[in-house]
Amino acid sequence: MKVLSGIQPSGQLHIGNYFGMMKPMISHMENSELYVFIVDLHAMTSVHDRDRLAQGTLEAAADFLALGLDPGKCIFWVQSDVPEVCELTWILSTLAPMGLIERCHSYKDKIAKGIAATHGLFSYPILMAADILLYQADVVPVGKDQKQHLEVARDLAQKFNNEFGQTFVVPEPAISQETAVVPGLDGQKMSKSYDNTIPIFLEGKQLKKRVMAIETDATPVDEPKNPANCNLFNIFKLFASPERTEEIHRLYVDGGAAYGYIKLELLELLNDFFTQARRKKNEYLDDPQMLREILAQGADRARKKATVTLDIVRDRVGLNY
Ligand code: ADP
Ligand code: TRP
């Protein structure tokens, strides 16, 4: 089974990215043919700063490796190092109905947040479909917000197959139920664009400030509260053992859950959980040349796979004359 997913290097990665996408991907390392990449071309739809994009790409790569991705057990590369994806994007865009792309809510959401309404932002889902179809992925682990983009990829695969003959695998999304949407500090979906995140690699005072800023209601300590509606509890349970989660759950239901103490315990859990990864990330960033080599080797391997598909596609549509 081929499992593939990508992540944008457009800001500090946060615990929503970790539970929604990175952890599920890393868990596929042992039992699947795994493809993981940093989507710098997608990030260009919101980042127009040379240094931020380049540094962000290296950092996102270091993050993944620090969190346990082993480049010997997967293909790990930077999207723009395999330019074939741009050619496939064009070919797919000639099949993509305007209505299908116009319906994508992520475009509308991003414009509403002030991102410039460029053609690149609009056709973002077609580049993403090309990412997936080029490698013939069977399964794509993503958070719930990406489900519609997966549907676009499926539609385009089917459309191509119908018009030009069976060529692409029709990919399935894999959305883990319990971490489909990790809430942010304010209870909305945690997202770089809402400034409500807990970044994975934040430390010390800055991390404490974030954790203490998790919004909670004003119910007095002794009164019963509903844990399901509480974003503090929903974040806490991602890090605590099942036994401890159960104890805190009981305090919510019976009364006695003190938000301040739960936040301090969460801070400790976060620090324990990511200590080793933080150390490893710094080791990678201290040696960017090694990182670049790992990514270049990954790109070579990815490119070999990509050209096999693209040759067939070129032939099917009539570009091989
Ligand atoms: P952001 O919203 O912070 O910009 P991205 O859109 O770059 O995050 O998402 C990268 C990956 O992480 C995607 O697979 C996405 O579904 C997942 N993801 C992002 N935020 C969350 C969240 N709050 N909960 C679960 N998964 C998430
Ligand atoms: N659009 C995805 C996101 O914002 C990133 C992405 C680009 C992706 N290409 C992909 C995810 C291919 C899975 C497969 O999170």
mmCIF file of N, CA and C and ligand atoms in Angstrom, residues 4-8 21 37 39 42 79 110 124 127-129 131-132 140-142 145-146 149-150, ligand 2:
data_model
loop_
_atom_site.group_PDB
_atom_site.id
_atom_site.type_symbol
_atom_site.label_atom_id
_atom_site.label_comp_id
_atom_site.label_asym_id
_atom_site.label_seq_id
_atom_site.Cartn_x
_atom_site.Cartn_y
_atom_site.Cartn_z
ATOM 1 N N LEU A 4 0.765 8.517 1.238
ATOM 2 C CA LEU A 4 1.449 9.773 0.887
ATOM 3 C C LEU A 4 0.775 10.955 1.574
ATOM 4 N N SER A 5 1.591 11.886 2.057
ATOM 5 C CA SER A 5 1.025 13.162 2.505
ATOM 6 C C SER A 5 2.102 14.236 2.529
ATOM 7 N N GLY A 6 1.650 15.486 2.446
ATOM 8 C CA GLY A 6 2.588 16.608 2.446
ATOM 9 C C GLY A 6 2.180 17.658 3.461
ATOM 10 N N ILE A 7 3.125 18.515 3.782
ATOM 11 C CA ILE A 7 2.824 19.597 4.720
ATOM 12 C C ILE A 7 3.483 20.881 4.243
ATOM 13 N N GLN A 8 2.792 22.000 4.462
ATOM 14 C CA GLN A 8 3.328 23.292 3.999
ATOM 15 C C GLN A 8 4.373 23.823 4.972
ATOM 16 N N MET A 21 -1.632 14.849 11.221
ATOM 17 C CA MET A 21 -0.948 14.385 10.020
ATOM 18 C C MET A 21 0.410 13.739 10.280
ATOM 19 N N PHE A 37 6.398 14.659 1.957
ATOM 20 C CA PHE A 37 7.093 15.778 1.329
ATOM 21 C C PHE A 37 6.658 17.121 1.891
ATOM 22 N N VAL A 39 5.619 20.792 1.028
ATOM 23 C CA VAL A 39 5.028 21.387 -0.170
ATOM 24 C C VAL A 39 5.339 22.888 -0.251
ATOM 25 N N HIS A 42 3.106 24.907 -2.745
ATOM 26 C CA HIS A 42 1.826 25.308 -2.145
ATOM 27 C C HIS A 42 2.025 26.498 -1.197
ATOM 28 N N GLN A 79 8.799 19.222 -2.471
ATOM 29 C CA GLN A 79 7.929 19.194 -3.665
ATOM 30 C C GLN A 79 8.577 19.807 -4.913
ATOM 31 N N LYS A 110 -9.508 31.185 2.978
ATOM 32 C CA LYS A 110 -8.214 31.876 2.985
ATOM 33 C C LYS A 110 -8.378 33.329 2.523
ATOM 34 N N TYR A 124 -4.817 25.753 -6.178
ATOM 35 C CA TYR A 124 -4.129 24.964 -5.135
ATOM 36 C C TYR A 124 -4.575 23.489 -5.118
ATOM 37 N N LEU A 127 -2.898 21.375 -7.922
ATOM 38 C CA LEU A 127 -1.499 21.010 -7.617
ATOM 39 C C LEU A 127 -1.474 19.878 -6.581
ATOM 40 N N MET A 128 -2.372 19.953 -5.625
ATOM 41 C CA MET A 128 -2.420 18.894 -4.601
ATOM 42 C C MET A 128 -2.849 17.559 -5.217
ATOM 43 N N ALA A 129 -3.796 17.616 -6.145
ATOM 44 C CA ALA A 129 -4.215 16.382 -6.834
ATOM 45 C C ALA A 129 -3.023 15.809 -7.598
ATOM 46 N N ASP A 131 0.123 16.164 -6.871
ATOM 47 C CA ASP A 131 1.018 15.574 -5.868
ATOM 48 C C ASP A 131 0.656 14.123 -5.578
ATOM 49 N N ILE A 132 -0.642 13.916 -5.461
ATOM 50 C CA ILE A 132 -1.119 12.597 -5.013
ATOM 51 C C ILE A 132 -1.100 11.598 -6.172
ATOM 52 N N VAL A 140 -4.144 8.688 1.755
ATOM 53 C CA VAL A 140 -3.584 10.002 2.083
ATOM 54 C C VAL A 140 -4.045 10.426 3.487
ATOM 55 N N PRO A 141 -3.176 10.277 4.496
ATOM 56 C CA PRO A 141 -3.554 10.706 5.855
ATOM 57 C C PRO A 141 -3.512 12.230 5.965
ATOM 58 N N VAL A 142 -4.635 12.808 6.337
ATOM 59 C CA VAL A 142 -4.721 14.274 6.498
ATOM 60 C C VAL A 142 -5.705 14.571 7.629
ATOM 61 N N ASP A 145 -9.835 18.986 7.602
ATOM 62 C CA ASP A 145 -9.935 20.172 6.734
ATOM 63 C C ASP A 145 -9.489 19.888 5.295
ATOM 64 N N GLN A 146 -8.779 18.803 5.076
ATOM 65 C CA GLN A 146 -8.266 18.509 3.731
ATOM 66 C C GLN A 146 -9.144 17.527 2.958
ATOM 67 N N HIS A 149 -10.262 18.564 -0.504
ATOM 68 C CA HIS A 149 -9.184 18.519 -1.494
ATOM 69 C C HIS A 149 -8.947 17.088 -1.988
ATOM 70 N N LEU A 150 -9.113 16.135 -1.082
ATOM 71 C CA LEU A 150 -8.968 14.729 -1.486
ATOM 72 C C LEU A 150 -10.063 14.345 -2.478
HETATM 73 N N1 TRP B 2 -2.952 21.007 1.237
HETATM 74 C C1 TRP B 2 -2.284 20.321 2.297
HETATM 75 C C2 TRP B 2 -2.374 21.157 3.562
HETATM 76 O O1 TRP B 2 -2.514 22.355 3.509
HETATM 77 C C3 TRP B 2 -0.839 20.042 1.970
HETATM 78 C C4 TRP B 2 -0.664 19.157 0.785
HETATM 79 C C5 TRP B 2 -0.196 19.513 -0.435
HETATM 80 C C6 TRP B 2 -0.938 17.774 0.730
HETATM 81 N N2 TRP B 2 -0.137 18.430 -1.251
HETATM 82 C C7 TRP B 2 -0.595 17.350 -0.574
HETATM 83 C C8 TRP B 2 -1.444 16.858 1.655
HETATM 84 C C9 TRP B 2 -0.757 16.020 -0.988
HETATM 85 C C10 TRP B 2 -1.608 15.534 1.240
HETATM 86 C C11 TRP B 2 -1.272 15.134 -0.061
HETATM 87 O O2 TRP B 2 -2.252 20.623 4.608
#
